[in-house]
Coordinates of N, CA and C in Angstrom, one line a residue:
X11 N 0.8 -1.3 0.0 CA 0.0 0.0 0.2 C 0.9 1.4 0.0
X12 N 0.8 2.1 -1.0 CA 1.3 3.4 -1.1 C 0.6 4.6 -1.0
X13 N 1.1 5.7 -0.5 CA 0.5 7.0 -0.2 C 1.4 8.2 -1.0
X14 N 0.4 9.0 -1.8 CA 0.9 10.0 -2.2 C 0.6 11.3 -1.8
X15 N 1.6 12.3 -1.7 CA 0.9 13.8 -0.9 C 1.6 14.8 -1.8
X16 N 1.0 15.8 -2.2 CA 1.7 16.9 -3.1 C 2.0 17.8 -2.2
X17 N 3.1 18.7 -2.6 CA 3.5 19.7 -1.9 C 4.0 20.8 -2.6
X18 N 3.5 22.2 -2.7 CA 4.3 23.2 -3.2 C 5.4 23.9 -2.4
X19 N 6.6 24.3 -3.1 CA 7.6 25.1 -2.2 C 7.1 26.4 -2.1
X20 N 7.0 26.7 -0.9 CA 6.7 28.2 -0.6 C 8.0 29.0 -0.4
X21 N 7.4 30.4 -0.2 CA 8.5 31.4 0.0 C 9.3 31.0 1.5
X22 N 8.6 30.8 2.3 CA 9.2 30.6 3.9 C 10.3 29.2 4.1
X23 N 9.8 28.4 2.7 CA 11.0 27.1 2.9 C 12.0 27.2 2.1
X24 N 12.2 28.3 1.4 CA 13.6 28.4 0.8 C 14.6 29.3 1.3
X25 N 16.0 29.1 0.9 CA 16.8 29.9 1.5 C 17.6 30.9 0.6
X26 N 18.6 31.6 0.7 CA 19.0 32.7 -0.1 C 19.4 32.2 -1.7
X27 N 19.6 31.0 -1.8 CA 19.5 30.5 -3.2 C 18.3 30.1 -4.0
X28 N 17.2 30.4 -3.0 CA 15.8 30.2 -3.7 C 15.4 28.7 -3.7
X29 N 16.3 27.8 -3.1 CA 15.8 26.6 -3.0 C 15.8 26.2 -1.7
X30 N 14.7 24.8 -1.7 CA 14.4 24.2 -0.7 C 15.4 24.0 0.4
X31 N 15.3 24.4 1.8 CA 16.0 24.2 2.9 C 16.0 22.6 3.1
X32 N 17.3 22.1 3.3 CA 17.3 20.8 3.5 C 16.6 20.2 4.7
X33 N 16.8 21.0 5.8 CA 15.9 20.6 6.9 C 14.3 20.8 6.7
X34 N 14.1 21.5 5.9 CA 12.5 21.5 5.5 C 12.2 20.2 4.7
X35 N 13.2 19.9 3.7 CA 12.9 18.6 3.0 C 12.6 17.6 4.0
X36 N 13.6 17.5 5.1 CA 13.5 16.4 6.1 C 11.9 16.7 7.1
X37 N 11.7 17.9 7.3 CA 10.1 17.7 7.8 C 9.3 17.6 6.9
X38 N 9.2 17.8 5.7 CA 8.1 17.1 4.8 C 8.0 15.6 4.9
X39 N 9.1 15.2 4.7 CA 9.2 13.6 5.1 C 8.6 13.1 6.0
X40 N 9.1 13.8 7.3 CA 8.5 13.5 8.5 C 6.9 13.7 8.8
X41 N 6.4 14.8 8.1 CA 5.1 15.3 8.0 C 4.2 13.9 7.4
X42 N 4.9 13.7 6.4 CA 4.0 12.6 5.7 C 4.2 11.3 6.2
X43 N 5.4 10.8 7.0 CA 5.3 9.7 7.6 C 4.0 9.7 8.5
X44 N 4.0 11.0 9.3 CA 3.0 11.0 10.4 C 1.8 10.7 9.7
X45 N 1.4 11.4 8.8 CA 0.1 11.2 8.0 C -0.3 10.0 7.7
X46 N 0.7 9.2 7.2 CA 0.3 7.7 6.9 C 0.1 7.0 8.0
X47 N 0.9 7.1 9.1 CA 0.6 6.4 10.3 C -0.9 6.7 11.0
X48 N -1.1 7.9 11.0 CA -2.4 8.4 11.2 C -3.6 7.7 10.4
X49 N -3.5 7.8 9.2 CA -4.6 7.1 8.3 C -4.4 5.6 8.3
X50 N -3.4 5.2 8.7 CA -3.2 3.4 8.8 C -3.7 3.1 10.4
X51 N -4.1 4.2 11.3 CA -4.3 3.6 12.5 C -3.4 3.7 13.7
X52 N -2.1 3.9 13.5 CA -1.4 3.6 14.4 C -0.5 5.0 14.3
X53 N -1.1 6.2 14.3 CA -0.3 7.5 14.7 C -0.2 7.8 16.0
X54 N 0.7 9.0 16.2 CA 0.6 9.2 17.7 C -0.7 9.4 18.6
X55 N -1.7 9.9 17.9 CA -3.0 9.6 18.8 C -3.3 8.2 19.1
X56 N -3.0 7.6 18.4 CA -3.4 6.1 18.7 C -2.4 5.3 19.4
X57 N -1.2 5.7 19.7 CA -0.2 5.4 20.5 C -0.2 6.2 21.8
X58 N -0.8 7.2 21.8 CA -0.9 7.8 23.3 C -1.6 7.0 24.5
X59 N -2.7 6.5 24.0 CA -3.4 5.5 25.3 C -2.5 4.4 25.6
X60 N -1.3 4.0 24.8 CA -0.5 3.2 25.2 C 0.7 3.9 26.0
X61 N 0.7 5.3 26.2 CA 1.8 5.9 26.9 C 2.9 5.8 25.8
X62 N 2.9 5.8 24.6 CA 3.9 5.5 23.6 C 3.9 6.7 22.7
X63 N 5.0 6.8 21.9 CA 5.1 7.7 20.6 C 6.1 7.5 19.7
X64 N 6.0 7.9 18.6 CA 7.0 7.7 17.6 C 8.2 8.6 17.7
X65 N 9.4 7.9 17.4 CA 10.5 8.8 17.3 C 11.3 8.1 16.1
X66 N 12.2 9.1 15.3 CA 12.9 8.5 14.2 C 14.3 8.7 14.8
X67 N 14.9 7.5 14.1 CA 16.3 7.2 14.7 C 17.4 7.6 13.3
X68 N 17.1 7.2 12.2 CA 17.9 7.5 11.3 C 17.2 8.0 9.9
X69 N 17.8 8.8 9.0 CA 17.2 9.1 7.8 C 18.4 9.2 6.6
X70 N 18.2 8.4 5.7 CA 19.1 8.5 4.6 C 18.3 9.2 3.3
X71 N 18.8 9.8 3.0 CA 18.4 10.8 1.4 C 19.2 10.9 0.7
X72 N 18.5 10.6 -0.6 CA 19.5 11.1 -1.9 C 18.5 12.1 -2.9
X73 N 18.8 13.2 -3.3 CA 18.5 14.0 -4.2 C 19.4 14.5 -5.3
X74 N 18.5 14.7 -6.5 CA 19.3 15.2 -7.7 C 19.7 16.9 -7.3
X75 N 19.0 17.2 -6.8 CA 18.8 18.7 -6.5 C 17.6 18.9 -5.5
X76 N 17.7 20.2 -4.7 CA 16.7 20.6 -3.9 C 15.9 21.7 -5.0
X77 N 14.5 21.2 -5.0 CA 13.7 22.1 -5.9 C 13.6 23.5 -5.4
X78 N 13.1 24.5 -6.3 CA 13.1 26.0 -6.0 C 11.7 26.4 -5.9
X79 N 11.7 27.7 -5.4 CA 10.2 28.0 -5.0 C 9.3 27.9 -6.0
X80 N 7.9 27.5 -5.5 CA 7.1 27.3 -6.5 C 6.8 26.2 -7.3
X81 N 8.0 25.5 -7.1 CA 7.9 23.9 -7.7 C 6.8 22.9 -6.8
X82 N 6.3 22.0 -7.6 CA 5.2 21.0 -7.4 C 6.0 20.1 -6.8
X83 N 5.8 19.3 -5.7 CA 6.6 18.1 -5.4 C 5.4 17.2 -5.1
X84 N 5.8 15.7 -5.5 CA 4.9 14.7 -5.1 C 5.8 13.8 -4.2
X85 N 5.4 13.4 -3.2 CA 6.0 12.6 -2.2 C 5.5 11.4 -1.9
X86 N 5.6 10.2 -2.4 CA 5.3 9.0 -2.5 C 5.7 8.0 -1.1
X87 N 5.1 7.5 -0.6 CA 5.6 6.8 0.7 C 5.1 5.3 1.0
X88 N 5.7 4.3 1.8 CA 5.1 3.3 2.1 C 6.1 2.7 3.1
X89 N 5.6 1.7 3.7 CA 6.1 1.0 4.8 C 6.7 -0.3 4.3
X90 N 8.0 -0.2 4.7 CA 8.8 -1.4 4.0 C 8.8 -2.7 5.0
X91 N 8.9 -2.4 6.4 CA 8.5 -3.4 7.5 C 8.3 -2.6 8.8
X92 N 7.8 -3.1 9.6 CA 7.8 -3.2 10.9 C 8.4 -4.6 11.8
X93 N 9.5 -4.3 12.3 CA 9.9 -5.6 12.7 C 11.1 -5.0 13.7
X94 N 11.6 -6.0 14.7 CA 12.8 -6.3 15.6 C 12.9 -4.9 16.1
X95 N 11.8 -4.0 16.8 CA 11.5 -2.8 17.1 C 11.6 -1.6 16.7
X96 N 11.7 -1.8 15.2 CA 11.9 -0.7 14.2 C 11.1 -0.8 12.9
X97 N 10.6 0.5 12.5 CA 9.7 0.6 11.5 C 10.7 1.2 10.3
X98 N 10.5 0.6 9.1 CA 11.3 1.2 8.0 C 10.2 1.9 7.0
X99 N 10.1 3.3 7.0 CA 9.5 4.0 5.9 C 10.2 4.1 4.9
X100 N 9.8 4.2 3.5 CA 10.5 4.7 2.3 C 9.9 5.7 1.7
X101 N 10.6 6.3 1.1 CA 9.9 7.8 0.1 C 10.5 7.7 -1.5
X102 N 9.7 8.1 -2.1 CA 10.3 8.5 -3.5 C 9.7 10.3 -3.7
X103 N 10.5 10.9 -4.2 CA 10.2 12.2 -4.3 C 10.2 12.9 -5.8
X104 N 9.2 13.3 -6.3 CA 9.0 13.8 -7.8 C 9.0 15.5 -7.7
X105 N 9.1 15.8 -9.1 CA 8.6 17.1 -9.3 C 7.7 17.1 -10.6
X106 N 6.9 17.7 -10.3 CA 5.7 17.9 -11.6 C 6.4 18.8 -12.5
X107 N 6.3 18.3 -13.8 CA 6.5 18.7 -15.1 C 5.5 18.7 -16.1
X108 N 5.5 19.3 -17.1 CA 4.5 19.8 -18.1 C 4.5 18.2 -18.6
X109 N 5.1 17.2 -18.9 CA 5.1 15.8 -19.5 C 4.6 14.8 -18.2
X110 N 4.6 15.4 -17.0 CA 4.3 14.4 -16.0 C 5.0 14.7 -14.9
X111 N 5.9 13.5 -14.3 CA 6.7 13.6 -12.9 C 8.1 13.2 -13.1
X112 N 9.1 13.7 -12.7 CA 10.3 13.4 -12.5 C 10.9 13.2 -11.0
X113 N 11.6 11.7 -11.4 CA 11.8 11.5 -9.8 C 13.2 12.2 -9.7
X114 N 13.4 12.8 -8.4 CA 14.6 13.7 -8.1 C 15.2 13.3 -6.9
X115 N 14.6 12.1 -6.2 CA 15.1 11.7 -5.0 C 14.3 10.8 -4.1
X116 N 15.0 10.1 -3.2 CA 14.3 8.9 -2.4 C 15.1 8.7 -1.1
X117 N 14.1 8.3 -0.2 CA 14.8 8.3 1.2 C 14.4 7.1 1.8
X118 N 15.1 6.7 3.0 CA 14.7 5.7 3.5 C 14.6 6.1 5.2
X119 N 13.7 6.0 6.0 CA 13.7 6.6 7.4 C 13.4 5.2 8.3
X120 N 14.0 5.3 9.4 CA 13.8 4.3 10.6 C 13.3 5.0 11.9
X121 N 12.2 4.2 12.3 CA 11.4 4.8 13.6 C 11.5 3.7 14.6
X122 N 11.1 4.4 15.8 CA 10.9 3.4 16.9 C 9.8 4.2 17.7
X123 N 9.3 3.2 18.5 CA 8.0 3.7 19.6 C 9.0 3.8 20.5
X124 N 8.6 4.9 21.3 CA 9.3 5.2 22.7 C 7.9 5.3 23.9
X125 N 8.3 4.4 24.9 CA 7.9 4.9 26.2 C 7.8 5.9 26.7
X126 N 6.9 6.8 26.9 CA 6.9 8.3 27.2 C 7.4 8.4 28.4
X127 N 7.2 7.6 29.6 CA 7.6 8.1 31.1 C 9.2 7.5 31.1
X128 N 9.3 6.2 30.6 CA 10.5 5.7 30.8 C 11.6 6.0 29.6
X129 N 11.2 6.8 28.8 CA 12.0 7.2 27.6 C 13.0 5.9 27.0
X130 N 12.2 4.9 26.9 CA 12.9 3.6 26.4 C 12.1 3.0 25.2
X131 N 12.8 2.5 24.1 CA 12.2 2.0 22.9 C 11.4 0.8 23.6
X132 N 10.4 0.4 23.0 CA 9.5 -0.6 23.3 C 9.3 -1.3 21.8
X133 N 8.8 -2.5 21.8 CA 8.4 -3.3 20.9 C 7.0 -3.5 20.9
X134 N 5.8 -3.1 20.2 CA 4.7 -3.2 19.9 C 3.9 -3.6 19.0
X135 N 4.8 -3.9 17.8 CA 4.4 -4.1 16.5 C 3.5 -5.6 16.4
X136 N 3.5 -6.3 17.6 CA 2.5 -7.5 17.5 C 1.0 -7.0 17.9
X137 N 0.9 -5.7 18.1 CA -0.3 -5.2 18.4 C -1.2 -5.1 17.3
X138 N -2.6 -5.4 17.5 CA -3.4 -5.5 16.2 C -3.5 -4.1 15.0
X139 N -3.3 -2.8 15.9 CA -3.3 -1.8 15.1 C -2.4 -1.6 13.9
X140 N -1.6 -2.7 14.0 CA -0.3 -2.6 12.8 C -0.6 -3.8 11.6
X141 N -1.9 -4.3 11.9 CA -2.1 -5.5 11.2 C -2.3 -4.9 9.7
X142 N -1.7 -5.5 8.4 CA -2.0 -5.2 7.2 C -1.6 -4.1 6.4
X143 N -0.6 -3.2 7.5 CA 0.3 -2.0 7.1 C 1.3 -2.2 6.1
X144 N 1.8 -3.2 6.1 CA 3.3 -3.4 5.3 C 2.9 -3.4 3.9
X145 N 3.6 -2.6 3.0 CA 3.6 -2.8 1.6 C 4.7 -3.7 1.3
X146 N 6.0 -4.0 1.8 CA 7.0 -4.8 1.4 C 8.1 -4.6 0.6
X147 N 7.7 -3.5 -0.2 CA 8.7 -3.1 -1.5 C 9.9 -2.6 -0.6
X148 N 11.1 -3.2 -1.0 CA 12.5 -2.6 -0.3 C 13.1 -1.6 -1.4
X149 N 13.2 -0.6 -0.9 CA 13.6 0.7 -1.7 C 15.2 0.3 -1.9
X150 N 15.6 0.4 -3.3 CA 16.9 0.3 -3.5 C 18.0 1.5 -3.4
X151 N 18.1 1.7 -2.1 CA 19.2 2.9 -1.6 C 20.3 2.3 -1.0
X152 N 21.4 2.5 -1.4 CA 22.6 2.2 -1.2 C 22.6 2.4 0.7
X153 N 23.4 1.3 1.2 CA 23.4 1.3 2.6 C 24.6 2.7 2.9
X154 N 24.4 3.2 4.1 CA 25.2 4.4 4.4 C 26.4 3.7 5.1
X155 N 27.8 4.3 5.0 CA 28.9 3.9 5.4 C 28.7 4.4 7.0
X156 N 29.3 3.7 7.9 CA 29.4 4.0 9.3 C 29.9 5.3 9.7
X157 N 29.3 6.1 10.4 CA 29.4 7.5 11.0 C 30.3 7.6 12.3
X158 N 31.4 7.6 12.2 CA 32.3 7.5 13.5 C 32.4 9.1 14.2
X159 N 32.5 9.1 15.5 CA 32.6 10.5 16.0 C 33.7 11.2 15.6
X160 N 33.8 12.4 15.3 CA 35.0 13.1 14.9 C 36.0 13.2 15.8
X161 N 37.2 12.7 15.6 CA 38.3 12.7 16.4 C 39.2 14.1 16.0
X162 N 38.9 14.8 17.2 CA 39.8 16.4 17.1 C 41.1 16.4 16.9
X163 N 41.8 15.4 17.9 CA 43.3 15.1 17.9 C 43.8 14.9 16.6
X164 N 43.1 14.2 15.9 CA 43.4 13.5 14.4 C 43.7 14.5 13.4
X165 N 42.6 15.5 13.4 CA 42.4 16.6 12.3 C 43.6 17.2 12.1
X166 N 44.5 17.6 12.9 CA 45.6 18.4 12.6 C 46.6 17.7 11.8
X167 N 46.4 16.2 11.8 CA 47.6 14.9 10.9 C 46.7 14.9 9.6
X168 N 45.6 15.2 9.5 CA 44.8 15.0 8.1 C 44.9 16.2 7.2
X169 N 45.8 16.3 6.2 CA 45.8 17.5 5.2 C 44.8 17.7 4.4
X170 N 43.7 16.7 4.4 CA 42.5 17.0 3.6 C 41.5 17.4 4.4
X171 N 41.4 17.6 5.7 CA 40.2 17.7 6.2 C 40.5 19.2 7.1
X172 N 39.4 20.0 7.0 CA 39.2 21.3 7.5 C 38.3 21.6 8.7
X173 N 38.7 21.6 9.8 CA 37.7 21.8 10.8 C 37.3 23.4 11.0
X174 N 35.8 23.2 11.2 CA 35.4 24.8 11.6 C 35.1 24.8 12.9
X175 N 34.8 26.3 13.1 CA 34.8 26.4 14.6 C 33.4 25.7 15.2
X176 N 33.2 25.6 16.4 CA 32.4 24.9 17.0 C 31.0 25.8 17.1
X177 N 30.0 25.3 16.7 CA 28.8 26.2 16.8 C 28.1 25.8 18.1
X178 N 27.7 26.5 19.0 CA 26.9 26.4 20.0 C 25.4 26.7 20.2
X179 N 24.7 26.1 21.0 CA 23.2 26.5 20.8 C 22.8 25.9 22.1
X180 N 21.8 26.6 22.6 CA 21.0 26.1 24.0 C 19.6 25.7 23.5
X181 N 18.9 24.8 23.7 CA 17.5 24.2 23.5 C 16.6 25.4 23.9
X182 N 15.8 25.8 23.1 CA 15.0 26.8 23.5 C 13.6 26.5 23.2
X183 N 12.5 27.1 23.5 CA 11.0 27.1 23.4 C 10.9 26.6 21.9
X184 N 11.3 27.3 20.9 CA 11.0 27.3 19.6 C 11.7 25.9 18.9
X185 N 12.5 25.3 19.8 CA 13.1 24.1 19.4 C 12.3 22.6 19.7
X186 N 11.5 22.9 20.6 CA 10.7 21.7 21.4 C 9.6 21.2 20.5
X187 N 9.0 20.1 20.7 CA 7.9 19.5 20.0 C 6.9 18.7 20.9
X188 N 6.5 18.1 20.0 CA 5.0 17.6 20.7 C 5.6 16.3 21.7
X189 N 6.6 15.7 21.4 CA 7.2 14.7 22.4 C 7.8 15.3 23.5
X190 N 7.9 16.6 23.7 CA 8.5 17.2 25.0 C 10.3 17.0 24.9
X191 N 10.9 17.0 23.7 CA 12.2 17.1 23.4 C 12.3 17.6 22.1
X192 N 13.6 18.1 21.9 CA 14.3 19.0 20.8 C 13.5 18.2 19.4
X193 N 12.9 19.0 18.5 CA 12.3 18.5 17.3 C 13.7 18.0 16.4
X194 N 13.6 16.6 15.7 CA 14.7 16.0 15.3 C 15.0 17.3 14.0
X195 N 14.4 17.9 13.3 CA 14.9 18.6 12.4 C 15.6 19.8 12.6
X196 N 15.4 20.3 13.9 CA 16.4 21.3 14.3 C 17.7 20.9 14.4
X197 N 18.2 19.3 14.7 CA 19.7 19.3 14.7 C 20.2 19.5 13.4
X198 N 19.5 19.2 12.5 CA 20.0 19.4 10.8 C 20.0 20.7 10.7
X199 N 18.9 21.7 11.0 CA 19.1 23.0 10.9 C 20.6 23.7 11.6
X200 N 20.8 23.3 12.7 CA 22.0 23.7 13.5 C 23.4 23.2 12.6
X201 N 23.3 22.0 12.2 CA 24.3 21.6 11.2 C 24.6 22.5 10.2
X202 N 23.5 23.2 9.3 CA 23.7 23.7 8.4 C 24.1 25.1 8.6
X203 N 23.6 25.4 9.8 CA 24.0 26.8 10.6 C 25.7 27.0 10.6
X204 N 26.1 26.0 11.1 CA 27.3 25.6 11.4 C 28.4 25.5 10.0
X205 N 27.7 24.8 8.9 CA 28.5 24.9 7.5 C 27.3 24.5 6.8
X206 N 27.0 25.2 5.8 CA 26.0 25.0 4.8 C 26.4 23.8 4.1
X207 N 25.4 23.1 3.3 CA 25.8 21.9 2.5 C 26.6 22.7 1.4
X208 N 27.1 21.8 0.4 CA 28.4 22.4 -0.6 C 27.8 22.7 -1.8
X209 N 26.7 22.3 -2.3 CA 26.0 22.6 -3.5 C 24.6 21.8 -3.6
X210 N 23.6 23.0 -3.5 CA 22.2 22.2 -3.4 C 21.6 22.0 -4.8
X211 N 22.3 22.3 -5.6 CA 22.2 22.3 -7.3 C 22.4 20.8 -7.8
X212 N 23.3 20.1 -7.1 CA 23.9 19.0 -7.5 C 23.4 17.7 -6.8
X213 N 23.5 16.4 -7.2 CA 23.2 15.3 -6.6 C 23.8 15.2 -5.1
X214 N 23.3 14.6 -4.1 CA 23.8 14.9 -3.1 C 23.1 13.5 -2.0
X215 N 23.8 13.3 -1.2 CA 23.4 12.4 -0.1 C 23.4 13.0 1.3
X216 N 22.3 12.7 2.2 CA 22.4 12.8 3.6 C 22.2 11.7 4.1
X217 N 22.9 11.5 5.2 CA 22.9 10.3 6.3 C 22.9 11.0 7.6
X218 N 21.9 10.6 8.5 CA 21.7 11.3 9.8 C 21.1 10.3 10.7
X219 N 21.9 10.4 11.8 CA 21.4 9.4 13.1 C 21.4 9.8 14.1
X220 N 20.0 9.8 14.8 CA 19.9 10.4 16.2 C 20.2 9.3 17.2
X221 N 20.8 10.1 18.3 CA 21.4 9.1 19.3 C 20.9 9.5 20.4
X222 N 20.7 10.6 20.9 CA 20.5 11.0 22.1 C 19.4 12.3 22.5
X223 N 18.2 12.0 23.1 CA 17.2 13.4 23.2 C 17.7 14.4 23.7
X224 N 17.8 15.5 23.3 CA 17.8 17.1 24.1 C 16.7 17.6 24.5
X225 N 16.9 18.3 25.6 CA 15.6 18.8 26.3 C 15.9 20.4 26.4
X226 N 14.7 20.9 26.8 CA 14.7 22.4 26.8 C 15.6 22.8 28.1
X227 N 16.6 23.6 27.7 CA 17.6 24.3 28.4 C 18.8 23.4 28.2
X228 N 19.0 22.3 27.6 CA 20.2 21.5 27.4 C 21.3 22.6 26.4
X229 N 22.1 22.3 26.4 CA 23.2 23.0 25.7 C 23.9 21.7 24.7
X230 N 24.0 22.4 23.5 CA 24.6 21.3 22.5 C 25.8 22.3 21.6
X231 N 26.7 21.3 21.4 CA 27.8 21.9 20.4 C 27.9 20.9 18.9
X232 N 27.9 21.8 17.7 CA 28.0 21.0 16.4 C 29.6 21.3 16.2
X233 N 30.0 20.2 15.6 CA 31.3 20.0 15.2 C 31.0 19.7 13.7
X234 N 32.1 20.4 13.0 CA 32.0 19.8 11.4 C 33.5 19.9 10.9
X235 N 33.2 19.0 9.6 CA 34.7 19.0 9.4 C 34.2 18.5 7.6
X236 N 35.0 19.3 6.7 CA 34.9 19.3 5.3 C 36.1 18.5 4.8
X237 N 35.6 17.4 4.0 CA 36.7 16.7 3.4 C 36.3 15.8 1.9
X238 N 36.9 16.1 0.9 CA 36.8 15.1 -0.4 C 35.3 15.2 -0.5
X239 N 34.8 16.4 -0.7 CA 33.2 16.7 -1.1 C 32.3 16.1 -0.1
X240 N 32.6 16.1 0.8 CA 31.6 15.6 2.0 C 31.8 16.8 3.3
X241 N 30.5 16.6 4.1 CA 30.8 17.5 5.1 C 30.2 16.4 6.4
X242 N 31.2 16.0 7.3 CA 30.7 15.5 8.6 C 30.3 16.1 9.7
X243 N 29.2 15.7 10.3 CA 28.8 16.8 11.5 C 28.9 15.7 12.8
X244 N 29.0 16.2 13.9 CA 28.8 15.6 15.0 C 28.5 16.5 16.2
X245 N 27.2 16.4 16.8 CA 26.7 17.3 18.0 C 26.8 16.3 19.2
X246 N 27.3 17.1 20.4 CA 27.6 16.5 21.4 C 26.8 17.6 22.5
X247 N 26.4 17.1 23.6 CA 25.7 17.9 24.7 C 26.9 18.2 25.6
X248 N 26.4 18.8 26.9 CA 27.4 19.4 27.7 C 28.5 18.4 28.3
X249 N 28.0 17.3 28.5 CA 28.9 16.2 28.9 C 29.9 15.5 27.9
X250 N 29.6 16.1 26.8 CA 30.3 15.4 25.6 C 29.9 14.2 24.9
X251 N 28.3 13.7 25.3 CA 28.0 12.6 25.0 C 27.5 13.0 23.4
X252 N 27.5 12.1 22.5 CA 26.9 12.4 20.9 C 25.5 12.3 21.3
X253 N 24.9 13.5 20.4 CA 23.4 13.4 20.2 C 22.9 13.0 18.8
X254 N 24.0 13.6 18.1 CA 23.4 13.4 16.8 C 24.6 13.0 15.8
X255 N 25.0 12.3 14.7 CA 25.8 12.4 13.8 C 25.4 12.5 12.4
X256 N 26.0 12.9 11.5 CA 25.5 13.2 10.0 C 26.4 13.4 9.3
X257 N 26.2 13.0 7.7 CA 27.2 13.4 7.0 C 26.5 13.6 5.5
X258 N 26.8 14.8 4.6 CA 26.4 15.2 3.6 C 27.5 15.1 2.4
X259 N 27.3 14.3 1.5 CA 28.2 13.9 0.3 C 27.7 14.3 -1.1
X260 N 28.4 14.9 -1.7 CA 28.4 15.1 -3.1 C 28.5 13.7 -4.0
X261 N 27.5 13.4 -4.8 CA 27.5 12.4 -5.4 C 27.2 12.5 -6.8
X262 N 27.5 11.1 -7.6 CA 27.3 11.5 -9.2 C 25.9 11.2 -9.3
X263 N 25.0 10.6 -9.0 CA 23.6 10.2 -9.1 C 22.9 9.6 -8.2
X264 N 21.7 9.4 -8.0 CA 21.0 9.0 -6.9 C 21.0 7.6 -7.3
X265 N 21.1 6.6 -6.5 CA 21.1 5.1 -6.8 C 19.7 4.5 -6.6
X266 N 18.5 5.3 -6.3 CA 17.2 4.6 -6.2 C 16.4 4.6 -7.4

């Protein structure tokens, strides 16, 4: 079972290049995933009576380019599987043209169900609400390389790497979401504030993994390294614990 939703890129969605902000593209995908879960009967309103909610743990995205203001996008999505405490949701992204639709991107997202009080991931996929939801198609998106923490001490020995100044942020009211923690798209927003992506008009890949929740008042530091047409990001909290890792890489073409 597949679902399709239309979006038109608005003025407030683009940056100074007049192209869609990458973290807004992520937000579109998250909104679509939520709408599908609601329609299938296991969205957040259905999980709340079980004292549970959805969280995203990983997102892999490949795009030919980021669309410009006024372009109409079609986001197609389906559920690949619900198993082993994780739900895999896939996406294809199109832009409308006079002759039809052009595929410009694809994504794979991984979700988990969080018990709200204990803040622990739980497995409830045997619940009847999940029956009949699986489409089963496996998106042919290349697996991401493992993202290791940035080793600051070794950067000085790497002639190809450039380290940028650390970007600090305190979690504020505008960063919070329905789950009483920092919204996942904010992590990517701060990464791009620390160092914007290399070229949003050419094919690229985003890999992002969420490790640790952040709450109101928490302090966070974003580190970034540019190397070989890629940007590696690491975000840590005040204790030095990793909260999020990400990589943006220029690629030749999308693989899906």
